[in-house]
Amino acid sequence: MKIFTSAQIHELDNYTIEHEPVKSIDLMERAAKVLTRAITHRWPQTVPVITFAGPGNNGGDALAVSRMLTEQGYQVHTFLFNINGHLSADCAENKRRLLDNKKSKNSFVEVTQEFDPPQLGKGILVIDGLFGSGLNKPLNGGFASLVKYINASAAEVVSIDMPSGLMTEDNTYNVRTNIIHADLTLTLGHKKLSMLFPENQQFVGDLEVLDINLSREGIDKIEAHYTLIEEDDVRRLMLSRSPFAHKGNMGHALIIAGSYGMAGAAILATEACLRSGAGKVYCHTPRKNVPILQSTVPEAVLQIDHEETTFSEAVDTEEFQAVGIGPGLGTGEQTAVAIIAQIRRTQCPLVCDADAINIIANHRAWMQQLPKDIILTPHPKEFDRLEGRSADSFEQLSKARDLSQRISAYLILKGHYSALCCPDGHIVFNTTGNAGMATAGSGDVLTGILTGLLARGYSHRDACIVGMYLHGLAGDLAVQELGEESLIARDIIRYLPKAFLKLKKRK
């Protein structure tokens, strides 16, 4: 699924109007019917409704919804804000249609100067139709005051397309006190980029994407810089396994992980790698970790470091198809030197996570030595160490894309919607996973999955997409039985086989 910018959303609307063909007012009517259906599904006729409509097409949607709700027996009071004396053509037409309804006419106010706000309290539903995806600057003046008034009330708020005041992409310099706090956002066609960022959850509330039958041809033609992974996309990428397969042609993987006291990181990454289909998995770890790894992951072959407690020296990787390095290694100077030597020496696909990333961040000059197509998997704090702190998620994502292009890396910025930044500038968002996965070791599991898929023969891009999706899907399957609070990293590994089965059943 594509994520379009504000300009592309307008382009897609116009394409639909021109090629369906359909009049813009009829497309708005189509959207209003879907919006009304979603609202009536959640709120009964007994709930009083107050609609705030802006002067543009978002306001036109809101006016049409007010009319339809009135026709279905809802008590609706509508306020249309026409401060500058100019309405969009479709907004003006929906004003006329609303006034043609006698019930609506008696409860309609057009605000041109002074505004006497209605009482908003518990039990009232506010429909926010002030501004939608076309907004390109922060709200101020009277609209900012209205937003604050709505937010201060106990009324429930449903926003049409976007919470008013929130822009579709970049809100770095927005005034956040002047953005509607919606309980539900009914967005049209596709999710918007800003809806994927954690700091905007407070504005979006529950999110429902409504299909208004925009042109499929137009969607295919418009090139998007952002996409969301869907299950069918992942299913098409899944590799099959020959009946004559043996461990030699299923790929050999090496996991370099776990200083003494952090053996758990090595265990999680190694077992996840095994569970991801690699034919043979080696784990390079300090000598003191050997007993626990031997007993907990007996399927793995151990490579024992010369040092008792740390990773101290780069190893040969000629026999491996993929290497994962970083979980639990620590950031001591000897380990740092060994890690950069290992990165330089490794010729096969390479996944760097955790302390490998922290070490690169501590030695900025080493960034130039990273091989092409390396996979980096930082969480937001680790990424800040690499590229400096960001004002918000949009700025951080922009930096991540710039870095991936600059060094030709695949960079997975981990989060609720983990973002894969590709060397060509495209960004792919994952759609699986849940808050229960916010637990120590989840990242180590992802490292193991990615390394296993690379060893198995997936390309860098496909391994990242399939790996992110499987990781989150395993967490989703686990949380159904265990709940969010009790989920731990090992549970993700435990449900990984079920995630594979779910994807392969319908292939």
Short mmCIF file of C-alpha atoms in Angstrom, two decimals:
data_model
loop_
_atom_site.label_atom_id
_atom_site.label_comp_id
_atom_site.label_asym_id
_atom_site.label_seq_id
_atom_site.Cartn_x
_atom_site.Cartn_y
_atom_site.Cartn_z
CA MET A 1 0.00 0.00 0.00
CA LYS A 2 1.34 3.39 -0.99
CA ILE A 3 1.56 6.42 1.28
CA PHE A 4 1.01 9.60 -0.70
CA THR A 5 2.11 13.15 0.04
CA SER A 6 -0.41 15.97 0.25
CA ALA A 7 0.32 16.96 -3.35
CA GLN A 8 -0.05 13.36 -4.54
CA ILE A 9 -3.38 12.98 -2.72
CA HIS A 10 -4.67 15.99 -4.68
CA GLU A 11 -3.23 14.48 -7.87
CA LEU A 12 -4.99 11.17 -7.22
CA ASP A 13 -8.31 12.88 -6.57
CA ASN A 14 -7.99 14.75 -9.87
CA TYR A 15 -6.97 11.59 -11.72
CA THR A 16 -10.06 9.80 -10.37
CA ILE A 17 -12.30 12.70 -11.38
CA GLU A 18 -10.85 12.81 -14.91
CA HIS A 19 -10.59 9.10 -15.66
CA GLU A 20 -13.54 7.44 -13.92
CA PRO A 21 -15.04 9.91 -14.89
CA VAL A 22 -16.85 11.41 -11.92
CA LYS A 23 -17.69 14.95 -10.89
CA SER A 24 -15.76 16.23 -7.88
CA ILE A 25 -19.02 16.88 -6.00
CA ASP A 26 -20.07 13.26 -6.63
CA LEU A 27 -16.71 11.98 -5.38
CA MET A 28 -17.25 14.06 -2.24
CA GLU A 29 -20.75 12.57 -1.89
CA ARG A 30 -19.23 9.09 -2.17
CA ALA A 31 -16.74 9.90 0.58
CA ALA A 32 -19.47 11.38 2.79
CA LYS A 33 -21.55 8.21 2.52
CA VAL A 34 -18.61 6.10 3.68
CA LEU A 35 -17.84 8.55 6.50
CA THR A 36 -21.47 8.61 7.61
CA ARG A 37 -21.62 4.82 7.63
CA ALA A 38 -18.52 4.66 9.85
CA ILE A 39 -19.96 7.24 12.27
CA THR A 40 -23.41 5.62 12.52
CA HIS A 41 -21.71 2.26 13.12
CA ARG A 42 -20.11 3.66 16.31
CA TRP A 43 -22.59 6.23 17.62
CA PRO A 44 -26.39 5.79 17.96
CA GLN A 45 -29.03 8.37 17.00
CA THR A 46 -29.41 9.41 20.63
CA VAL A 47 -25.98 11.07 20.62
CA PRO A 48 -26.16 14.83 19.84
CA VAL A 49 -23.73 15.87 17.11
CA ILE A 50 -21.95 19.18 16.57
CA THR A 51 -20.11 19.62 13.27
CA PHE A 52 -17.36 22.17 12.69
CA ALA A 53 -16.74 22.65 8.97
CA GLY A 54 -13.94 24.64 7.37
CA PRO A 55 -14.16 26.60 4.10
CA GLY A 56 -12.38 23.99 1.93
CA ASN A 57 -13.16 20.50 0.71
CA ASN A 58 -12.69 19.00 4.19
CA GLY A 59 -15.51 21.31 5.25
CA GLY A 60 -17.51 20.16 2.25
CA ASP A 61 -17.15 16.55 3.43
CA ALA A 62 -18.31 17.60 6.91
CA LEU A 63 -21.38 19.45 5.56
CA ALA A 64 -22.38 16.42 3.51
CA VAL A 65 -21.99 14.17 6.56
CA SER A 66 -24.15 16.56 8.62
CA ARG A 67 -26.89 16.36 5.99
CA MET A 68 -26.77 12.56 5.84
CA LEU A 69 -26.81 12.18 9.60
CA THR A 70 -29.82 14.51 9.83
CA GLU A 71 -31.61 12.45 7.20
CA GLN A 72 -31.01 9.39 9.38
CA GLY A 73 -32.59 10.99 12.44
CA TYR A 74 -29.54 12.40 14.26
CA GLN A 75 -29.75 15.79 15.99
CA VAL A 76 -26.95 17.75 14.28
CA HIS A 77 -25.85 21.34 14.81
CA THR A 78 -23.49 22.55 12.07
CA PHE A 79 -21.07 25.49 12.14
CA LEU A 80 -19.49 26.53 8.85
CA PHE A 81 -16.49 28.85 9.17
CA ASN A 82 -16.35 31.28 6.25
CA ILE A 83 -14.14 33.96 7.75
CA ASN A 84 -12.67 35.21 4.45
CA GLY A 85 -15.90 35.08 2.50
CA HIS A 86 -14.72 32.30 0.20
CA LEU A 87 -15.74 28.65 0.09
CA SER A 88 -14.43 25.97 -2.24
CA ALA A 89 -16.94 25.16 -5.00
CA ASP A 90 -17.85 21.78 -3.52
CA CYS A 91 -18.10 23.19 0.00
CA ALA A 92 -20.49 25.87 -1.29
CA GLU A 93 -22.59 23.25 -3.08
CA ASN A 94 -22.82 21.12 0.07
CA LYS A 95 -23.84 24.21 2.02
CA ARG A 96 -26.72 24.66 -0.45
CA ARG A 97 -27.71 21.00 -0.17
CA LEU A 98 -27.65 21.18 3.61
CA LEU A 99 -29.89 24.24 3.65
CA ASP A 100 -32.36 22.50 1.33
CA ASN A 101 -33.05 20.14 4.23
CA LYS A 102 -35.48 21.95 6.56
CA LYS A 103 -34.21 20.16 9.68
CA SER A 104 -30.62 21.06 8.87
CA LYS A 105 -31.49 24.66 8.03
CA ASN A 106 -32.73 25.32 11.54
CA SER A 107 -29.51 24.10 13.11
CA PHE A 108 -26.97 25.65 10.74
CA VAL A 109 -24.75 28.63 11.52
CA GLU A 110 -22.35 30.25 9.06
CA VAL A 111 -19.58 32.01 10.96
CA THR A 112 -18.21 35.06 9.16
CA GLN A 113 -17.05 37.26 12.06
CA GLU A 114 -18.11 36.69 15.67
CA PHE A 115 -18.44 33.13 16.93
CA ASP A 116 -20.47 32.15 19.95
CA PRO A 117 -19.22 28.61 20.67
CA PRO A 118 -21.73 25.91 21.60
CA GLN A 119 -21.51 24.07 24.89
CA LEU A 120 -19.42 20.93 24.53
CA GLY A 121 -19.63 18.28 27.18
CA LYS A 122 -19.66 14.59 27.88
CA GLY A 123 -22.06 12.68 25.67
CA ILE A 124 -21.67 15.03 22.70
CA LEU A 125 -20.00 13.97 19.45
CA VAL A 126 -17.93 16.60 17.64
CA ILE A 127 -17.27 16.10 13.94
CA ASP A 128 -14.02 17.85 13.07
CA GLY A 129 -14.11 18.92 9.43
CA LEU A 130 -12.09 22.13 9.68
CA PHE A 131 -8.95 21.21 7.72
CA GLY A 132 -7.75 18.04 6.01
CA SER A 133 -4.73 16.80 4.09
CA GLY A 134 -4.28 20.06 2.20
CA LEU A 135 -3.14 22.03 5.26
CA ASN A 136 0.42 23.34 4.84
CA LYS A 137 0.95 25.69 7.82
CA PRO A 138 0.16 25.73 11.55
CA LEU A 139 -3.25 26.95 12.67
CA ASN A 140 -3.42 30.34 14.34
CA GLY A 141 -5.93 32.99 15.39
CA GLY A 142 -9.55 31.97 15.71
CA PHE A 143 -9.07 28.44 14.38
CA ALA A 144 -6.32 27.80 16.94
CA SER A 145 -8.66 29.04 19.69
CA LEU A 146 -11.45 26.77 18.45
CA VAL A 147 -9.13 23.76 18.45
CA LYS A 148 -8.09 24.50 22.04
CA TYR A 149 -11.75 24.91 23.02
CA ILE A 150 -12.65 21.51 21.53
CA ASN A 151 -9.63 19.82 23.12
CA ALA A 152 -10.51 21.23 26.54
CA SER A 153 -14.02 19.75 26.40
CA ALA A 154 -15.17 16.29 27.44
CA ALA A 155 -16.85 15.71 24.07
CA GLU A 156 -15.81 12.81 21.83
CA VAL A 157 -14.17 13.94 18.60
CA VAL A 158 -14.14 12.23 15.22
CA SER A 159 -11.88 13.86 12.61
CA ILE A 160 -12.48 13.64 8.88
CA ASP A 161 -9.36 12.56 6.98
CA MET A 162 -6.89 14.37 9.32
CA PRO A 163 -7.14 15.84 12.81
CA SER A 164 -7.35 19.55 12.02
CA GLY A 165 -3.98 21.23 12.43
CA LEU A 166 -1.94 18.07 11.76
CA MET A 167 -0.12 18.14 8.43
CA THR A 168 0.28 15.03 6.32
CA GLU A 169 4.09 14.83 6.43
CA ASP A 170 6.30 17.31 8.21
CA ASN A 171 5.12 18.69 11.57
CA THR A 172 8.58 19.61 12.84
CA TYR A 173 7.68 23.30 13.16
CA ASN A 174 3.98 22.83 13.85
CA VAL A 175 2.30 24.32 16.94
CA ARG A 176 1.16 21.16 18.68
CA THR A 177 -1.22 22.89 21.08
CA ASN A 178 -3.21 23.93 17.99
CA ILE A 179 -3.93 20.40 16.73
CA ILE A 180 -7.19 18.54 17.38
CA HIS A 181 -6.97 15.56 19.74
CA ALA A 182 -9.31 13.14 17.98
CA ASP A 183 -10.73 10.02 19.56
CA LEU A 184 -11.17 8.60 16.07
CA THR A 185 -9.73 9.66 12.74
CA LEU A 186 -11.53 8.47 9.61
CA THR A 187 -8.91 8.91 6.93
CA LEU A 188 -9.80 8.61 3.25
CA GLY A 189 -8.08 6.25 0.83
CA HIS A 190 -4.72 5.70 2.50
CA LYS A 191 -2.84 6.32 5.72
CA LYS A 192 -0.87 9.56 5.79
CA LEU A 193 2.82 9.65 6.69
CA SER A 194 2.43 11.70 9.87
CA MET A 195 -0.01 9.11 11.23
CA LEU A 196 2.85 6.60 11.51
CA PHE A 197 4.89 8.68 13.98
CA PRO A 198 4.56 7.98 17.72
CA GLU A 199 4.33 11.63 18.82
CA ASN A 200 1.24 12.09 16.62
CA GLN A 201 -0.74 9.23 18.16
CA GLN A 202 -2.19 11.67 20.71
CA PHE A 203 -3.84 13.59 17.86
CA VAL A 204 -4.95 10.71 15.64
CA GLY A 205 -6.52 8.47 18.31
CA ASP A 206 -8.04 5.33 16.82
CA LEU A 207 -7.44 5.21 13.09
CA GLU A 208 -9.75 3.80 10.45
CA VAL A 209 -8.87 3.88 6.75
CA LEU A 210 -11.95 4.22 4.53
CA ASP A 211 -12.00 3.03 0.93
CA ILE A 212 -13.72 5.58 -1.33
CA ASN A 213 -12.86 3.79 -4.59
CA LEU A 214 -10.18 6.12 -5.84
CA SER A 215 -8.79 5.19 -9.24
CA ARG A 216 -6.74 1.99 -9.07
CA GLU A 217 -4.99 3.02 -12.28
CA GLY A 218 -4.11 6.37 -10.70
CA ILE A 219 -2.78 4.67 -7.57
CA ASP A 220 -0.57 2.42 -9.71
CA LYS A 221 0.71 5.31 -11.84
CA ILE A 222 1.64 7.72 -9.06
CA GLU A 223 5.11 6.87 -7.77
CA ALA A 224 5.21 6.95 -3.98
CA HIS A 225 8.37 7.33 -1.91
CA TYR A 226 6.74 5.52 1.01
CA THR A 227 4.91 2.19 1.14
CA LEU A 228 3.35 -0.05 3.77
CA ILE A 229 4.05 -3.79 3.75
CA GLU A 230 0.96 -5.92 3.23
CA GLU A 231 0.68 -9.63 3.87
CA ASP A 232 0.35 -10.54 0.19
CA ASP A 233 3.54 -8.59 -0.58
CA VAL A 234 5.47 -10.72 1.91
CA ARG A 235 3.87 -13.94 0.77
CA ARG A 236 5.07 -13.31 -2.78
CA LEU A 237 8.65 -12.90 -1.53
CA MET A 238 8.75 -16.15 0.46
CA LEU A 239 11.23 -18.73 -0.84
CA SER A 240 10.16 -22.35 -1.19
CA ARG A 241 12.22 -25.27 0.06
CA SER A 242 13.17 -28.10 -2.30
CA PRO A 243 12.22 -31.64 -1.19
CA PHE A 244 15.89 -32.51 -1.84
CA ALA A 245 17.23 -29.67 0.34
CA HIS A 246 20.03 -30.39 2.82
CA LYS A 247 21.79 -28.21 5.37
CA GLY A 248 24.62 -27.50 2.96
CA ASN A 249 22.43 -25.64 0.48
CA MET A 250 20.15 -23.94 3.02
CA GLY A 251 22.91 -21.54 3.95
CA HIS A 252 25.47 -21.21 6.75
CA ALA A 253 25.18 -18.22 9.08
CA LEU A 254 27.49 -16.74 11.71
CA ILE A 255 26.25 -14.81 14.74
CA ILE A 256 28.88 -12.81 16.65
CA ALA A 257 27.29 -11.87 19.94
CA GLY A 258 27.34 -11.90 23.73
CA SER A 259 30.06 -10.64 26.04
CA TYR A 260 30.22 -12.38 29.41
CA GLY A 261 27.05 -11.49 31.33
CA MET A 262 25.19 -10.91 28.05
CA ALA A 263 24.98 -14.49 26.86
CA GLY A 264 21.22 -14.05 26.52
CA ALA A 265 21.72 -11.77 23.51
CA ALA A 266 23.76 -14.47 21.79
CA ILE A 267 21.17 -17.13 22.62
CA LEU A 268 18.26 -15.09 21.27
CA ALA A 269 19.99 -14.07 18.04
CA THR A 270 21.32 -17.58 17.40
CA GLU A 271 18.05 -19.39 18.04
CA ALA A 272 16.11 -16.87 15.93
CA CYS A 273 18.60 -17.43 13.12
CA LEU A 274 18.05 -21.19 13.33
CA ARG A 275 14.27 -20.72 13.38
CA SER A 276 14.47 -18.59 10.22
CA GLY A 277 15.55 -21.48 8.02
CA ALA A 278 19.35 -21.34 7.88
CA GLY A 279 20.86 -24.79 7.34
CA LYS A 280 23.67 -24.36 9.85
CA VAL A 281 24.28 -21.60 12.39
CA TYR A 282 27.56 -20.83 14.14
CA CYS A 283 27.79 -18.56 17.16
CA HIS A 284 31.07 -16.83 17.95
CA THR A 285 31.15 -15.94 21.65
CA PRO A 286 33.61 -15.60 24.57
CA ARG A 287 34.75 -18.76 26.33
CA LYS A 288 32.77 -18.14 29.52
CA ASN A 289 29.50 -18.19 27.56
CA VAL A 290 30.07 -21.67 26.17
CA PRO A 291 28.31 -23.77 28.88
CA ILE A 292 25.06 -21.79 28.73
CA LEU A 293 24.97 -21.66 24.93
CA GLN A 294 25.80 -25.34 24.63
CA SER A 295 22.87 -26.22 26.86
CA THR A 296 20.31 -23.72 25.57
CA VAL A 297 20.97 -23.82 21.80
CA PRO A 298 22.44 -27.29 21.16
CA GLU A 299 21.71 -27.03 17.42
CA ALA A 300 24.27 -24.24 17.03
CA VAL A 301 27.97 -24.77 16.38
CA LEU A 302 30.10 -22.71 18.75
CA GLN A 303 33.14 -20.69 17.72
CA ILE A 304 34.99 -19.83 20.91
CA ASP A 305 36.80 -16.52 21.22
CA HIS A 306 40.33 -16.49 22.63
CA GLU A 307 39.23 -14.11 25.36
CA GLU A 308 37.26 -15.31 28.37
CA THR A 309 34.72 -12.47 28.45
CA THR A 310 34.79 -10.39 25.25
CA PHE A 311 34.88 -10.52 21.46
CA SER A 312 38.54 -9.81 20.79
CA GLU A 313 39.54 -10.71 17.23
CA ALA A 314 37.97 -10.85 13.77
CA VAL A 315 37.33 -14.31 12.35
CA ASP A 316 37.30 -15.79 8.86
CA THR A 317 33.87 -15.74 7.14
CA GLU A 318 34.56 -17.47 3.82
CA GLU A 319 32.30 -20.44 4.57
CA PHE A 320 29.30 -18.30 5.56
CA GLN A 321 26.50 -16.84 3.47
CA ALA A 322 25.58 -14.22 6.10
CA VAL A 323 26.93 -12.70 9.31
CA GLY A 324 25.08 -10.95 12.13
CA ILE A 325 27.16 -8.93 14.60
CA GLY A 326 26.52 -6.75 17.64
CA PRO A 327 24.02 -8.09 20.20
CA GLY A 328 25.45 -7.91 23.71
CA LEU A 329 29.07 -7.43 22.64
CA GLY A 330 29.81 -4.33 24.73
CA THR A 331 31.69 -1.24 23.59
CA GLY A 332 35.17 -1.74 25.06
CA GLU A 333 38.12 -0.62 22.94
CA GLN A 334 39.38 -4.13 22.19
CA THR A 335 35.92 -5.19 21.09
CA ALA A 336 35.54 -2.00 19.03
CA VAL A 337 38.74 -2.72 17.10
CA ALA A 338 37.65 -6.34 16.58
CA ILE A 339 34.23 -5.26 15.30
CA ILE A 340 35.54 -2.84 12.68
CA ALA A 341 38.13 -5.42 11.60
CA GLN A 342 35.32 -7.98 11.28
CA ILE A 343 33.19 -5.57 9.24
CA ARG A 344 36.10 -4.89 6.87
CA ARG A 345 36.91 -8.59 6.56
CA THR A 346 33.37 -9.88 5.95
CA GLN A 347 32.58 -10.40 2.27
CA CYS A 348 29.09 -11.92 2.62
CA PRO A 349 25.87 -10.04 3.55
CA LEU A 350 26.20 -8.42 6.97
CA VAL A 351 23.71 -7.33 9.66
CA CYS A 352 24.93 -4.84 12.28
CA ASP A 353 22.89 -4.25 15.41
CA ALA A 354 23.14 -2.98 18.98
CA ASP A 355 26.75 -2.53 20.17
CA ALA A 356 28.13 -2.79 16.63
CA ILE A 357 26.07 0.34 15.84
CA ASN A 358 27.08 2.02 19.10
CA ILE A 359 30.74 1.42 18.30
CA ILE A 360 30.36 2.88 14.80
CA ALA A 361 28.67 5.91 16.41
CA ASN A 362 31.64 6.28 18.80
CA HIS A 363 34.12 6.12 15.90
CA ARG A 364 32.57 8.29 13.21
CA ALA A 365 35.52 7.89 10.81
CA TRP A 366 34.74 4.17 10.57
CA MET A 367 31.43 4.94 8.86
CA GLN A 368 33.30 5.21 5.55
CA GLN A 369 34.53 1.63 5.91
CA LEU A 370 31.08 0.05 6.01
CA PRO A 371 30.51 -2.26 3.02
CA LYS A 372 27.87 -1.54 0.41
CA ASP A 373 24.43 -3.01 1.21
CA ILE A 374 25.21 -3.49 4.90
CA ILE A 375 22.02 -3.85 7.00
CA LEU A 376 21.86 -1.59 10.05
CA THR A 377 19.06 -2.04 12.60
CA PRO A 378 19.14 0.84 15.12
CA HIS A 379 16.35 1.76 17.50
CA PRO A 380 15.72 5.54 17.70
CA LYS A 381 18.26 6.18 20.51
CA GLU A 382 20.96 4.23 18.69
CA PHE A 383 20.22 6.18 15.54
CA ASP A 384 20.55 9.46 17.47
CA ARG A 385 24.05 8.36 18.44
CA LEU A 386 24.84 7.83 14.76
CA GLU A 387 23.38 11.04 13.33
CA GLY A 388 22.56 13.34 16.25
CA ARG A 389 19.28 14.09 17.97
CA SER A 390 16.23 15.02 15.90
CA ALA A 391 13.36 17.35 16.70
CA ASP A 392 10.77 14.71 15.81
CA SER A 393 10.22 11.44 13.96
CA PHE A 394 9.93 13.07 10.54
CA GLU A 395 13.35 14.67 10.89
CA GLN A 396 14.81 11.42 12.19
CA LEU A 397 13.31 9.47 9.28
CA SER A 398 14.69 12.02 6.83
CA LYS A 399 18.16 11.63 8.36
CA ALA A 400 17.85 7.84 8.18
CA ARG A 401 16.96 8.00 4.48
CA ASP A 402 19.87 10.36 3.82
CA LEU A 403 22.30 8.07 5.65
CA SER A 404 21.12 4.94 3.83
CA GLN A 405 21.61 6.69 0.49
CA ARG A 406 24.96 8.21 1.49
CA ILE A 407 26.57 4.94 2.54
CA SER A 408 24.41 2.63 0.35
CA ALA A 409 22.98 0.74 3.32
CA TYR A 410 19.68 -0.87 4.21
CA LEU A 411 18.70 0.83 7.45
CA ILE A 412 15.82 -0.44 9.58
CA LEU A 413 14.75 2.28 12.01
CA LYS A 414 12.92 0.21 14.62
CA GLY A 415 9.62 1.24 16.15
CA HIS A 416 5.86 0.58 16.06
CA TYR A 417 6.03 1.12 12.31
CA SER A 418 9.63 0.01 11.69
CA ALA A 419 10.93 1.85 8.63
CA LEU A 420 13.24 0.23 6.10
CA CYS A 421 15.26 2.95 4.35
CA CYS A 422 16.67 1.60 1.09
CA PRO A 423 19.75 2.89 -0.78
CA ASP A 424 17.51 4.14 -3.63
CA GLY A 425 15.67 6.46 -1.23
CA HIS A 426 12.49 4.40 -0.93
CA ILE A 427 11.08 3.80 2.56
CA VAL A 428 9.03 0.72 3.47
CA PHE A 429 7.02 0.67 6.71
CA ASN A 430 6.24 -2.54 8.55
CA THR A 431 2.63 -3.15 9.63
CA THR A 432 3.00 -5.99 12.13
CA GLY A 433 4.03 -5.89 15.79
CA ASN A 434 2.62 -4.57 19.03
CA ALA A 435 3.51 -2.81 22.27
CA GLY A 436 4.20 -6.12 24.01
CA MET A 437 7.37 -6.37 21.93
CA ALA A 438 8.81 -3.38 23.79
CA THR A 439 10.98 -5.71 25.84
CA ALA A 440 14.71 -6.41 26.10
CA GLY A 441 15.98 -8.85 23.48
CA SER A 442 13.40 -8.16 20.75
CA GLY A 443 16.07 -6.50 18.62
CA ASP A 444 18.42 -9.45 19.07
CA VAL A 445 15.69 -11.70 17.72
CA LEU A 446 15.29 -9.48 14.65
CA THR A 447 19.05 -9.63 14.02
CA GLY A 448 18.89 -13.41 14.08
CA ILE A 449 15.91 -13.53 11.73
CA LEU A 450 17.55 -11.20 9.21
CA THR A 451 20.83 -13.14 9.29
CA GLY A 452 19.00 -16.43 8.82
CA LEU A 453 17.01 -15.15 5.85
CA LEU A 454 20.14 -13.76 4.19
CA ALA A 455 21.92 -17.08 4.65
CA ARG A 456 18.87 -18.83 3.25
CA GLY A 457 19.24 -16.87 -0.01
CA TYR A 458 16.98 -13.81 0.28
CA SER A 459 18.24 -10.56 -1.24
CA HIS A 460 19.09 -7.74 1.17
CA ARG A 461 15.84 -5.89 0.48
CA ASP A 462 13.64 -8.98 0.61
CA ALA A 463 15.31 -10.24 3.79
CA CYS A 464 14.58 -6.90 5.47
CA ILE A 465 10.94 -6.81 4.36
CA VAL A 466 10.21 -10.46 5.16
CA GLY A 467 12.24 -10.29 8.37
CA MET A 468 10.48 -7.20 9.74
CA TYR A 469 7.08 -8.64 8.91
CA LEU A 470 7.79 -12.10 10.38
CA HIS A 471 9.26 -10.59 13.53
CA GLY A 472 6.15 -8.48 14.11
CA LEU A 473 3.75 -11.24 13.07
CA ALA A 474 5.31 -13.67 15.55
CA GLY A 475 4.83 -11.01 18.22
CA ASP A 476 1.20 -10.53 17.18
CA LEU A 477 0.51 -14.26 17.34
CA ALA A 478 2.20 -14.48 20.73
CA VAL A 479 0.27 -11.55 22.19
CA GLN A 480 -3.06 -13.17 21.30
CA GLU A 481 -2.34 -15.90 23.84
CA LEU A 482 0.03 -14.21 26.29
CA GLY A 483 -1.06 -10.57 26.34
CA GLU A 484 1.18 -7.53 25.99
CA GLU A 485 2.43 -7.29 29.56
CA SER A 486 3.85 -10.81 29.76
CA LEU A 487 5.42 -11.03 26.31
CA ILE A 488 9.20 -11.57 26.34
CA ALA A 489 11.71 -11.89 23.50
CA ARG A 490 11.83 -15.69 23.64
CA ASP A 491 8.08 -15.76 22.96
CA ILE A 492 8.73 -14.08 19.60
CA ILE A 493 11.05 -16.95 18.68
CA ARG A 494 8.55 -19.48 20.01
CA TYR A 495 5.82 -18.14 17.70
CA LEU A 496 8.09 -17.65 14.70
CA PRO A 497 7.19 -21.11 13.25
CA LYS A 498 3.49 -20.17 13.41
CA ALA A 499 4.26 -16.91 11.61
CA PHE A 500 5.99 -18.85 8.79
CA LEU A 501 3.05 -21.26 8.60
CA LYS A 502 0.52 -18.44 8.44
CA LEU A 503 2.32 -16.87 5.49
CA LYS A 504 2.92 -20.12 3.63
CA LYS A 505 -0.56 -21.61 4.07
CA ARG A 506 -2.17 -19.33 1.50
CA LYS A 507 0.78 -19.10 -0.87
#
